Short mmCIF file of C-alpha atoms and ligand atoms in Angstrom, two decimals:
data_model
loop_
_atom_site.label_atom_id
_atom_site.label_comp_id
_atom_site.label_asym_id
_atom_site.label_seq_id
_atom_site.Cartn_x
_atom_site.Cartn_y
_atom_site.Cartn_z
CA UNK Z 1 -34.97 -25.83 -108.10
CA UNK Z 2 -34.70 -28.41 -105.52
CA UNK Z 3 -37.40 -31.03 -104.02
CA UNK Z 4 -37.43 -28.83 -101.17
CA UNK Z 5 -38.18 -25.30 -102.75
CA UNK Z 6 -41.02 -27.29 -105.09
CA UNK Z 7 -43.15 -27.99 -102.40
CA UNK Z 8 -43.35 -24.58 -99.98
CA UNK Z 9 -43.18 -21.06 -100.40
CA UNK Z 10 -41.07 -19.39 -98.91
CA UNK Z 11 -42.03 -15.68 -97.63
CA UNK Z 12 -39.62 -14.08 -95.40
CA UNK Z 13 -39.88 -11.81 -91.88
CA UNK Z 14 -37.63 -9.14 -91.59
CA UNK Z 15 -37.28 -6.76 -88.94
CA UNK Z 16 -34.79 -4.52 -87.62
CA UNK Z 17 -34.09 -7.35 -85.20
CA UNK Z 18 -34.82 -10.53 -87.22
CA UNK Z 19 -34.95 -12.41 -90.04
CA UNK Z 20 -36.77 -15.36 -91.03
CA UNK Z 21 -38.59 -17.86 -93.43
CA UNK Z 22 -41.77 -18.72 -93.46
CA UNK Z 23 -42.43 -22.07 -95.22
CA UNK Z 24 -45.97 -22.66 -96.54
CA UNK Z 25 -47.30 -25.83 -98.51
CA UNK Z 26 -48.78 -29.96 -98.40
CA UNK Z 27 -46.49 -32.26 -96.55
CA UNK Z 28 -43.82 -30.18 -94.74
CA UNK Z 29 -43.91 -32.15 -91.15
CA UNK Z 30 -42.19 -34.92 -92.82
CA UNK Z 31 -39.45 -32.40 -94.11
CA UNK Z 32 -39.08 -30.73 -90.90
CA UNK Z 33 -35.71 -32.33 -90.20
CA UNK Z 34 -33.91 -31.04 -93.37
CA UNK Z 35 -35.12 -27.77 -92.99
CA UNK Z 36 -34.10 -27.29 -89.36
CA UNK Z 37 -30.61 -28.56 -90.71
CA UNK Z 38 -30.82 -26.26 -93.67
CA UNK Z 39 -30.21 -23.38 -90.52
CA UNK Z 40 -28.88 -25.51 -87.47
CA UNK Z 41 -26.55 -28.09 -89.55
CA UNK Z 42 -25.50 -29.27 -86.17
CA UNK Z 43 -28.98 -29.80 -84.74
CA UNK Z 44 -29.68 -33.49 -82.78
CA UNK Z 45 -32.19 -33.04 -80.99
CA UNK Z 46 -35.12 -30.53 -80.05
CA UNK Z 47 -37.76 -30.04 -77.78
CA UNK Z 48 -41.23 -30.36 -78.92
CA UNK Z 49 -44.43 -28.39 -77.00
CA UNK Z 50 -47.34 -29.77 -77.90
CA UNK Z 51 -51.18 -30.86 -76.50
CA UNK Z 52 -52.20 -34.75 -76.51
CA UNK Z 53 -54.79 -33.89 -79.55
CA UNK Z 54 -52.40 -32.34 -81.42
CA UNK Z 55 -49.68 -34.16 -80.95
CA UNK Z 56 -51.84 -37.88 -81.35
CA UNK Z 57 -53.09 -36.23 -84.73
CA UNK Z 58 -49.55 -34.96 -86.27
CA UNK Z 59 -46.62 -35.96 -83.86
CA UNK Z 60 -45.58 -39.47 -85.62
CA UNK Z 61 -45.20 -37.51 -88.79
CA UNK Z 62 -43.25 -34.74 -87.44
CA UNK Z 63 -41.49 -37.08 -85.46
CA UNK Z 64 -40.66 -38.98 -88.33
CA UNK Z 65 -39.28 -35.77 -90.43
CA UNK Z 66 -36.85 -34.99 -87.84
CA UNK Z 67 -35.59 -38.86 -87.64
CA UNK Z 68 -35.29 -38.45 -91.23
CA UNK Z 69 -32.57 -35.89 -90.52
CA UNK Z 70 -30.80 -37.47 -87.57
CA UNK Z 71 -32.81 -35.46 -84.86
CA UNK Z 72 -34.47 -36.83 -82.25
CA UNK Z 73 -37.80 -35.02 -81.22
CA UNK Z 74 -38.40 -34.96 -76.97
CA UNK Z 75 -42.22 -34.51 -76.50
CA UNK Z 76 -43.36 -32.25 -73.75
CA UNK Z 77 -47.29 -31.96 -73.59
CA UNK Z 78 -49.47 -29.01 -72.53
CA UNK Z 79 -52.87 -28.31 -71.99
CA UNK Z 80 -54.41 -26.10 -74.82
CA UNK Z 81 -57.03 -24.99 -73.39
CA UNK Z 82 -56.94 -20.87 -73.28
CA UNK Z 83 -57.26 -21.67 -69.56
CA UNK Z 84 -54.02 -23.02 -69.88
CA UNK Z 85 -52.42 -20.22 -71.05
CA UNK Z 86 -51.04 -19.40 -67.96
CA UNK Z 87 -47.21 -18.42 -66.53
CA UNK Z 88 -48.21 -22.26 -64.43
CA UNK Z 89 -47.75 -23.54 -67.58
CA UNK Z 90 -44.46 -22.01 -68.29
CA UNK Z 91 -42.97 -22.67 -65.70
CA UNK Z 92 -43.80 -26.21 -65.31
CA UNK Z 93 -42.45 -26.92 -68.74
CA UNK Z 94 -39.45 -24.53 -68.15
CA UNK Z 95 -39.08 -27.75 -65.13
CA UNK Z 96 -39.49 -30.19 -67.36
CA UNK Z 97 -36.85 -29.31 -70.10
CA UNK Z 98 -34.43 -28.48 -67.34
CA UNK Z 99 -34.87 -32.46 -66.13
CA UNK Z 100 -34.55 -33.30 -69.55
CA UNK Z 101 -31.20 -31.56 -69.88
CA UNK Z 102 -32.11 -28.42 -72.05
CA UNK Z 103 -29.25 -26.17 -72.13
CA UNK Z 104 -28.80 -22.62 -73.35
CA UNK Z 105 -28.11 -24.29 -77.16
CA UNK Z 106 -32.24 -25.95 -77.10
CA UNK Z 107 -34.43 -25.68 -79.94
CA UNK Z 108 -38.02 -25.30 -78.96
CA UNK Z 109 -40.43 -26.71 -81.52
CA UNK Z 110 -44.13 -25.32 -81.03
CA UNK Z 111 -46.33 -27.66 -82.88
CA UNK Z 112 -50.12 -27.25 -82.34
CA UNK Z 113 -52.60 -23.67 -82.81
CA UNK Z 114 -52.28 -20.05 -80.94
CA UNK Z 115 -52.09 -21.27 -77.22
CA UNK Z 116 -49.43 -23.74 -77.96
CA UNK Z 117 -47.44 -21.26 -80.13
CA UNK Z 118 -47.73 -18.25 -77.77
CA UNK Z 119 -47.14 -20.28 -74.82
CA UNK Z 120 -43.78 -22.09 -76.29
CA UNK Z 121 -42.51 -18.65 -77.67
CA UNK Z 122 -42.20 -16.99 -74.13
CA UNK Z 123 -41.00 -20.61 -72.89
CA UNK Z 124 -38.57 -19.76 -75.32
CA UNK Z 125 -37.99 -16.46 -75.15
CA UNK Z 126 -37.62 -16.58 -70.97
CA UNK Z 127 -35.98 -19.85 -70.55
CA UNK Z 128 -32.27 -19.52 -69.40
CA UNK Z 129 -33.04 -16.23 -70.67
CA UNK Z 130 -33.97 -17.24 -74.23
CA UNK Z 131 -33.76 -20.14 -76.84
CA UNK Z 132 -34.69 -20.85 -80.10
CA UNK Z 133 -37.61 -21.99 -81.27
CA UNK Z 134 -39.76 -23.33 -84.10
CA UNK Z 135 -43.39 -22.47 -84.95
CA UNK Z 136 -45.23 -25.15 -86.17
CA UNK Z 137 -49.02 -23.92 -86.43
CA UNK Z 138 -51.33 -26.65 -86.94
CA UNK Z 139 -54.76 -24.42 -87.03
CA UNK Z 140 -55.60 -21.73 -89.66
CA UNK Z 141 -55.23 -18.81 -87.01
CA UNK Z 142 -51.75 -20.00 -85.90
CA UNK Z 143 -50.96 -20.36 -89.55
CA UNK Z 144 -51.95 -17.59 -90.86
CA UNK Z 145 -51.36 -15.40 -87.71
CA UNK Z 146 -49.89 -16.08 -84.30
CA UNK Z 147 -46.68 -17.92 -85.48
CA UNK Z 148 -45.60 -14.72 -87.07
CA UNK Z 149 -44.25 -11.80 -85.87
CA UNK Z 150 -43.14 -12.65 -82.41
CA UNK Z 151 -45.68 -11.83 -80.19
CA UNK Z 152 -45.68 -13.95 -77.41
CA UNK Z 153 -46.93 -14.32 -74.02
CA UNK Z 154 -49.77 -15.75 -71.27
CA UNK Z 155 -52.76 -14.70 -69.82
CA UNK Z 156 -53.31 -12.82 -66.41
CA UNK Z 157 -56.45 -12.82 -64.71
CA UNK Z 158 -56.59 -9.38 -65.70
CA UNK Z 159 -56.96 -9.73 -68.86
CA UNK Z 160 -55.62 -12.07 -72.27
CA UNK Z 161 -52.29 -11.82 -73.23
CA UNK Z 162 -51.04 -9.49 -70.37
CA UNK Z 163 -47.43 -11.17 -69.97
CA UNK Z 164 -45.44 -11.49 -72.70
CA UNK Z 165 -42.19 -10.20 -74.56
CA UNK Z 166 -41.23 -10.02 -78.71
CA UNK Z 167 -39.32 -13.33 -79.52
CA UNK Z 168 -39.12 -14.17 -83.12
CA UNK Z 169 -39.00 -17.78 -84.33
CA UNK Z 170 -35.75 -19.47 -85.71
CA UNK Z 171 -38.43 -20.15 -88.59
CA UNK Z 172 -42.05 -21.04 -89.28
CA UNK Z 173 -43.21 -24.42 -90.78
CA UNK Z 174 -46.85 -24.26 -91.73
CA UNK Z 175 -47.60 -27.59 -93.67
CA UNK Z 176 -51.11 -27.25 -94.85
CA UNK Z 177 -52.26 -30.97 -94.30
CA UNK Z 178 -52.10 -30.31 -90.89
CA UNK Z 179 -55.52 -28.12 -91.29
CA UNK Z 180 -57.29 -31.31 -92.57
CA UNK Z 181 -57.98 -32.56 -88.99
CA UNK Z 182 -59.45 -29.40 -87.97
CA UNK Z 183 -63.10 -29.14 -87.22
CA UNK Z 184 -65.12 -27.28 -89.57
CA UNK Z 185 -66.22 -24.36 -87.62
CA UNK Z 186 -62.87 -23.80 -86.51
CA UNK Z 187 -61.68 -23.79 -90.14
CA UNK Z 188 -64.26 -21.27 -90.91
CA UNK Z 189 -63.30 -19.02 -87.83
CA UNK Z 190 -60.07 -19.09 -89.01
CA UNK Z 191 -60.77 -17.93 -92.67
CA UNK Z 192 -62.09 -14.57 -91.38
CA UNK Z 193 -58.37 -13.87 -90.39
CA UNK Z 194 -57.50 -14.18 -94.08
CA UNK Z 195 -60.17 -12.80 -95.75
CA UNK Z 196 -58.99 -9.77 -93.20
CA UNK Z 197 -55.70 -9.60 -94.51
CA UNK Z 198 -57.23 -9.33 -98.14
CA UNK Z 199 -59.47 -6.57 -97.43
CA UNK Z 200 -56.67 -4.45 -95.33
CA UNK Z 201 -53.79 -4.91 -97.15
CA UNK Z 202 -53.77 -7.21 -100.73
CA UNK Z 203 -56.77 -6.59 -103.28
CA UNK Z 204 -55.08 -8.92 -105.27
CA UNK Z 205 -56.11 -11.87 -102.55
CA UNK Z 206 -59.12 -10.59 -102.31
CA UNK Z 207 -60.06 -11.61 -106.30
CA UNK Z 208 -58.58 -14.58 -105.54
CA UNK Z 209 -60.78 -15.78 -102.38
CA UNK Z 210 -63.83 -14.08 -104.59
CA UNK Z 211 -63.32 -16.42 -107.46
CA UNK Z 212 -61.79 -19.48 -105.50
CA UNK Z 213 -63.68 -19.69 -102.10
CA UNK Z 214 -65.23 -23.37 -102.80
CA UNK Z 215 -61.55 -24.73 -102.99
CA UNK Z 216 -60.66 -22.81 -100.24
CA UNK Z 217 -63.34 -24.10 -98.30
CA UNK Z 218 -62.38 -27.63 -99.43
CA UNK Z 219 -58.87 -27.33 -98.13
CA UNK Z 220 -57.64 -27.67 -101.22
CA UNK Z 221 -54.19 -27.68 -100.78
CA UNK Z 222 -53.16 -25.63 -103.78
CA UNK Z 223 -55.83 -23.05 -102.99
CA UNK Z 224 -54.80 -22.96 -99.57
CA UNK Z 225 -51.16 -22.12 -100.28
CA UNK Z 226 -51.80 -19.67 -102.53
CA UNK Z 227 -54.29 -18.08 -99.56
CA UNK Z 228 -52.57 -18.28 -97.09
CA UNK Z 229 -48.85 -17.22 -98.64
CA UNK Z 230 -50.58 -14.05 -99.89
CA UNK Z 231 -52.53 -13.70 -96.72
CA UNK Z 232 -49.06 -13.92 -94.64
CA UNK Z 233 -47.43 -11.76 -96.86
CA UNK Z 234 -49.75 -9.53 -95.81
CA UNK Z 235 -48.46 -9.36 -92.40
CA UNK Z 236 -45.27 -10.34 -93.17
CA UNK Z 237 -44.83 -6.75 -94.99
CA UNK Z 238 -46.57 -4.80 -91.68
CA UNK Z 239 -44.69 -6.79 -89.22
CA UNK Z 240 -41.53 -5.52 -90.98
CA UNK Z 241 -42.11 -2.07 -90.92
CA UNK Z 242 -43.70 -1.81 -87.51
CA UNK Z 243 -41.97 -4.43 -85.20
CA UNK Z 244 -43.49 -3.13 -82.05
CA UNK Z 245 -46.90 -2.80 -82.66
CA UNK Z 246 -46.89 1.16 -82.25
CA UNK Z 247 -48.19 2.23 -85.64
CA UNK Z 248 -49.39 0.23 -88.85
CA UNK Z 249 -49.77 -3.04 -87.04
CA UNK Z 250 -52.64 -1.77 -85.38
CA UNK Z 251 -54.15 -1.96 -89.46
CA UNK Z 252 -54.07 -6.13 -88.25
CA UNK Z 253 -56.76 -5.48 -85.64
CA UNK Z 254 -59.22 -4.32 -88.67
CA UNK Z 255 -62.52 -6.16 -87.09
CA UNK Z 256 -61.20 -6.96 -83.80
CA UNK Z 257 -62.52 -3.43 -82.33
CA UNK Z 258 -66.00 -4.29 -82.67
CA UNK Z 259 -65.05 -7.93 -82.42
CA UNK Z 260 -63.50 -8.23 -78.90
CA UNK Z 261 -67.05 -6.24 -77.72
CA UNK Z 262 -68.68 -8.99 -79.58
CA UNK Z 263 -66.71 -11.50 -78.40
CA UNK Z 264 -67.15 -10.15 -74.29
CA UNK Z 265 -70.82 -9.79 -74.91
CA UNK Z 266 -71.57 -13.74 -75.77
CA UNK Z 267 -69.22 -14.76 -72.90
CA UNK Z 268 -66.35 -16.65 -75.19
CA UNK Z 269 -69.55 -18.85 -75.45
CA UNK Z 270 -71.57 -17.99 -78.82
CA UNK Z 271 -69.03 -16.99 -80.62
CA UNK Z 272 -65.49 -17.91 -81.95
CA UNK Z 273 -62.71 -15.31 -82.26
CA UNK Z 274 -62.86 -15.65 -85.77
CA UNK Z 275 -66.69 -14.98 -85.79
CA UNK Z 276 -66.35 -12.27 -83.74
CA UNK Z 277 -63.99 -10.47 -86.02
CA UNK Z 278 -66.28 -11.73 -89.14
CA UNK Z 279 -69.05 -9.87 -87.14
CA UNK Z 280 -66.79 -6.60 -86.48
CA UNK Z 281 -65.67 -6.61 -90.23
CA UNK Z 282 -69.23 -5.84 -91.39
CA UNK Z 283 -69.37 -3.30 -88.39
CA UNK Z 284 -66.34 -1.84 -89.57
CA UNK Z 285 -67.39 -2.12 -93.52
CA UNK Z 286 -70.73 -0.28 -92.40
CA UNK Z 287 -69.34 2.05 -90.52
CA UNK Z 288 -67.20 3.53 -93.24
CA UNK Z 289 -69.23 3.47 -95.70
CA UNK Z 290 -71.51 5.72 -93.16
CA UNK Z 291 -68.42 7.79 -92.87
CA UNK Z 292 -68.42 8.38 -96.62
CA UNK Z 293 -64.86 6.45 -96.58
CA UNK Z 294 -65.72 3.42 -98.48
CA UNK Z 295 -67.45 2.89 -101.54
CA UNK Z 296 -70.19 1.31 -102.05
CA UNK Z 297 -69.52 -1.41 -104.26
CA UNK Z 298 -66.49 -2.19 -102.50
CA UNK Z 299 -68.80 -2.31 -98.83
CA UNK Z 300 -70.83 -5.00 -100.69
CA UNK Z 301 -67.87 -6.89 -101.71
CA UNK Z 302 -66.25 -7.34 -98.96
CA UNK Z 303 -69.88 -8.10 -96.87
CA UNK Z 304 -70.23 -10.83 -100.01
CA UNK Z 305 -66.90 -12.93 -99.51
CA UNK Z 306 -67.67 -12.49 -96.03
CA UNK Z 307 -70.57 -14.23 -96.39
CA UNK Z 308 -69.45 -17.18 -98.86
CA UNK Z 309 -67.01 -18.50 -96.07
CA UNK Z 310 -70.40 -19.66 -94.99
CA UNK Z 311 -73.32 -18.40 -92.05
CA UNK Z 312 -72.48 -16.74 -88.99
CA UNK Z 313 -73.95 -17.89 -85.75
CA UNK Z 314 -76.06 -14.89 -84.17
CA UNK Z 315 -74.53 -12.04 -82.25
CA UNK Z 316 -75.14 -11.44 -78.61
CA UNK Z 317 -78.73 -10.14 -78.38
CA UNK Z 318 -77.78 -7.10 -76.96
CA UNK Z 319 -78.47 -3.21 -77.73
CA UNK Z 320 -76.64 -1.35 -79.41
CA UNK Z 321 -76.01 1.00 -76.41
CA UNK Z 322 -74.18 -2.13 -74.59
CA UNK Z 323 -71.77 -2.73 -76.98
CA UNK Z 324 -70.90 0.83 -77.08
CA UNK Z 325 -70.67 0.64 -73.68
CA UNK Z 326 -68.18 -2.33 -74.31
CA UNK Z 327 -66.09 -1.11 -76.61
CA UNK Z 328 -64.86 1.79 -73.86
CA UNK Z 329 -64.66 -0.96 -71.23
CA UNK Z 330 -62.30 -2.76 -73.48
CA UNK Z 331 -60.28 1.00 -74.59
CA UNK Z 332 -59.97 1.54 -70.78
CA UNK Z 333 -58.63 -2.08 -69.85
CA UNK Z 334 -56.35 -0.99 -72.95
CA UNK Z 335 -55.64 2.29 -71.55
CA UNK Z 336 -55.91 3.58 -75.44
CA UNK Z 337 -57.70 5.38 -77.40
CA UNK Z 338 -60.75 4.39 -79.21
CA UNK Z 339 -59.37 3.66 -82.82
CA UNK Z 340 -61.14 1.87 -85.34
CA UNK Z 341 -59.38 0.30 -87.65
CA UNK Z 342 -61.77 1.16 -91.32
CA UNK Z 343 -61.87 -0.29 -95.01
CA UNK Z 344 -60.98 2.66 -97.43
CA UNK Z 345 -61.08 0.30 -100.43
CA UNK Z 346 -60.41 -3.30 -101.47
CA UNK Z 347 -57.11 -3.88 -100.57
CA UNK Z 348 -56.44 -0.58 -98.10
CA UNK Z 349 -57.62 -0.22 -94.88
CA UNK Z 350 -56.64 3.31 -92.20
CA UNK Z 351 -56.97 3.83 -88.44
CA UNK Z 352 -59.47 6.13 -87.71
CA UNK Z 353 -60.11 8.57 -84.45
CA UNK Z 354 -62.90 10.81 -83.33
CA UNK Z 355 -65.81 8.87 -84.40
CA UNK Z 356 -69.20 10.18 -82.85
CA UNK Z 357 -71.50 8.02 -80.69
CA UNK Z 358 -73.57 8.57 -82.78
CA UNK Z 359 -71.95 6.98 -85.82
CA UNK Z 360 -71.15 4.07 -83.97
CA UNK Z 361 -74.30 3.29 -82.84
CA UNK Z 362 -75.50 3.59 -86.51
CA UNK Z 363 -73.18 1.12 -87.42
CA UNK Z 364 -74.31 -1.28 -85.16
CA UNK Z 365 -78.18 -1.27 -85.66
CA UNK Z 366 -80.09 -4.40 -87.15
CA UNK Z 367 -76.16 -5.51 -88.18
CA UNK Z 368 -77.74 -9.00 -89.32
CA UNK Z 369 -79.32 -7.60 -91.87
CA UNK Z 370 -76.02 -6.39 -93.20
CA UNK Z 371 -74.95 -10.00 -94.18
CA UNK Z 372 -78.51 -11.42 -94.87
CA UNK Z 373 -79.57 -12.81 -98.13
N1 NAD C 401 -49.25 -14.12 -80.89
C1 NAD C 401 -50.10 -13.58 -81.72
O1 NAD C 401 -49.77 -12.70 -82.52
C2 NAD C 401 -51.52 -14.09 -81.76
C3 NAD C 401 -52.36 -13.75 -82.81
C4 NAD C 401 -53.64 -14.30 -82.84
C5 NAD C 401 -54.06 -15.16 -81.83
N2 NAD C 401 -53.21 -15.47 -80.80
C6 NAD C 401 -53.63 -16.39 -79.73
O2 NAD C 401 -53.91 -17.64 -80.30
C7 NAD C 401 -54.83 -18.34 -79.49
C8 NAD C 401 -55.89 -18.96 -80.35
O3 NAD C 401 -55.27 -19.86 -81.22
P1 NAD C 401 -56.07 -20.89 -82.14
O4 NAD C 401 -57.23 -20.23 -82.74
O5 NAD C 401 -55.04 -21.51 -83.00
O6 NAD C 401 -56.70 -21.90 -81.13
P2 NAD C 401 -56.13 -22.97 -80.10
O7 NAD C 401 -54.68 -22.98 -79.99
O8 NAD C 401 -56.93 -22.71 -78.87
O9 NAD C 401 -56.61 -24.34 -80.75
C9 NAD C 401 -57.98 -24.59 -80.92
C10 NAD C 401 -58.29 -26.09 -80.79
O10 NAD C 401 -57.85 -26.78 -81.95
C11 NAD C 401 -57.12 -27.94 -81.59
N3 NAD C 401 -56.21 -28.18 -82.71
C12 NAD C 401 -55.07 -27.53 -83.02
N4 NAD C 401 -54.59 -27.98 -84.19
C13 NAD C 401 -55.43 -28.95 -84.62
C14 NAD C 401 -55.48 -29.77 -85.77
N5 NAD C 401 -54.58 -29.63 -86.75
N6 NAD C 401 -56.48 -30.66 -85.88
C15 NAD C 401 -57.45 -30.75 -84.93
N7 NAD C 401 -57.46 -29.98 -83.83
C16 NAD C 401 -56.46 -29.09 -83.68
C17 NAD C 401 -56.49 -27.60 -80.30
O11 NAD C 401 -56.18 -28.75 -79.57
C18 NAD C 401 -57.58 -26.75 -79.63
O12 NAD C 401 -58.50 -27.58 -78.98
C19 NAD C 401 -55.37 -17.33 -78.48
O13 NAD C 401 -54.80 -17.59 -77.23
C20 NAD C 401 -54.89 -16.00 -79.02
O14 NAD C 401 -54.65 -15.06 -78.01
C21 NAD C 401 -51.96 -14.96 -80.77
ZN1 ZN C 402 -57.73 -12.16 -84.49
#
């Protein structure tokens, strides 16, 4: 086995229209330059999209991984705001590389969380009508779930992520060190995405964050490899059999039914995304087990690791009755269907139609108590 292959693992994407690794472990930014060569021998220099925070917190050691190689790193800086995520923004770094002399042959390196990566991936994937390009996720949502699978795209006034296309990464380089800077809460907000991947699609994970949550919590970095490899895999494996987001990929969005509701109701204020979906995961766990589609033991599971990642701030004080009214306003902006996405057991979740106002409602009523001691 080689240095290289010691430190990450290595998971792979593969869809009808792409292929790709996904590198996962401590200390990959400084062997970013070897592994870009290990697929573009030729490479000398790429473009790097990044904000000031991120890129005064981990560019000198990315930077100095590429010069390791013999490739020089251009830095372009962006905004990260969601605010930011805006065609504007495109278009004015779409300027920029053109004055630095990107041709049709650029790599694109996104290095920073979700706004950066979405935001360089239709750069890339619109810019002389497409380029490479590199995720680099630097936050635990990016790494564990906007760097992968190619979604990319900007926000309309209209609504999040209305303008996009499917661009897959050349590769994805998730170094875990990176996640060491993060603030706490954002950690935390984060680690719902992955303890969603357990429950929806690898009981195995699941044991693992149940036994192992305090070094996950830490940031260990073993524990945190181990997490979040399993975690991708996770998606990895649905990505691959459902490129276009038209049947099982909808299983990722276990929690985010109830949680975008949530998420409209405190204003983007109160809560995080993550929290959000924490909050619609015991909505979801709740509801199923109302439907008779969940067990019991397993509903208290899942509402127990969900728990351990640590306490949730308070949802919206709203009736239930709003958010029901919510979650249509968010099916029509969707034009869909009302799906939930349910738990059937540890490890297996199902999209479900047809449930009753009723039910819902149910589901939603003194919810804090679900996840109180
Ligand atoms: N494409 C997809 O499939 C997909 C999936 C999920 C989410 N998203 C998108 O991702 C975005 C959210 O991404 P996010 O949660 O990564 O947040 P983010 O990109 O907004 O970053 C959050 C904050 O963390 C800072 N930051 C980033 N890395 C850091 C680090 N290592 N240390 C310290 N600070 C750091 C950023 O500067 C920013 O202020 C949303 O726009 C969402 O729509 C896309
Ligand atoms: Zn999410």
């Amino acid at each position: 086995m080689t240095a290289m292959a010691r430190d990450a693992t290595t998971l792979w994407v593969r869809t009808p229209t792409a292929r790709y690794p996904v590198w996962v472990g401590a200390g990959l930014l400084a062997q970013s330059g070897r592994r870009i060569k290990s697929l573009r021998p030729g490479c000398r220099q790429v473009f790097v999209i990044s904000s000031p925070r991120v890129w005064r917190l981990h560019g000198t050691t990315l930077a100095a991984g590429l010069r390791a190689a013999g490739i020089r790193a251009e830095a372009l800086l962006m905004n990260d705001r969601e605010q930011a995520k805006r065609l504007e923004t495109v278009e004015r770094l779409a300027g920029r590389l053109l004055e630095c002399g990107a041709d049709r042959g650029a790599l694109l390196v996104a290095l920073g969380g979700g706004v950066v990566g979405d935001v360089t991936g239709f750069l890339a994937a619109s810019y002389m009508r497409g380029v490479e390009y590199l995720q680099v996720p630097t936050t635990l949502v990016a790494q564990v779930d906007s760097a992968i699978g190619g979604k990319t795209g900007v926000n309309l006034r209209g609504g999040k992520n209305l303008l996009g296309a499917f661009h897959h990464p050349l590769a994805v380089l998730a170094d875990v060190r990176t996640l060491d800077t993060l603030p706490e809460r954002e950690y935390r907000s984060g680690l719902y995405e992955v303890v969603k991947c357990a429950v929806l699609g690898d009981a195995s994970l699941f044991r693992f964050l149940e036994r192992n949550m305090a070094a996950v919590l830490a940031r260990e970095p073993r524990a945190l490899r181990t997490a979040l490899g399993r975690a991708l895999g996770v998606k990895a494996r649905i990505v691959g059999r459902d490129e276009h987001d038209r049947g099982e990929r909808r299983l990722l969005n276990l929690g985010h039914t109830f949680g975008h509701a949530f998420e409209t109701l405190s204003g983007y204020r109160g809560l995080r995304h993550g929290e959000a979906v924490a909050w619609g995961m015991v909505a979801a766990t709740r509801l199923a087990q109302r439907l008779g589609l969940l067990p019991e033991r397993d509903a208290r599971r899942i509402l127990c690791v969900v728990v351990s990642v640590g306490r949730l701030p308070a949802l919206p004080r709203v009736r239930p009755e709003r958010v029901y009214a919510q979650l249509f306003a968010d099916k029509k902006k969707q034009d869909r269907e009302l799906r939930f996405v349910l738990p059937r057991r540890i490890g297996r979740a199902e999209v479900v139609e047809g449930v009753s106002r009723g039910d819902i409602l149910a589901s939603l009523r003194n919810l804090s108590n679900a996840v109180s001691a």
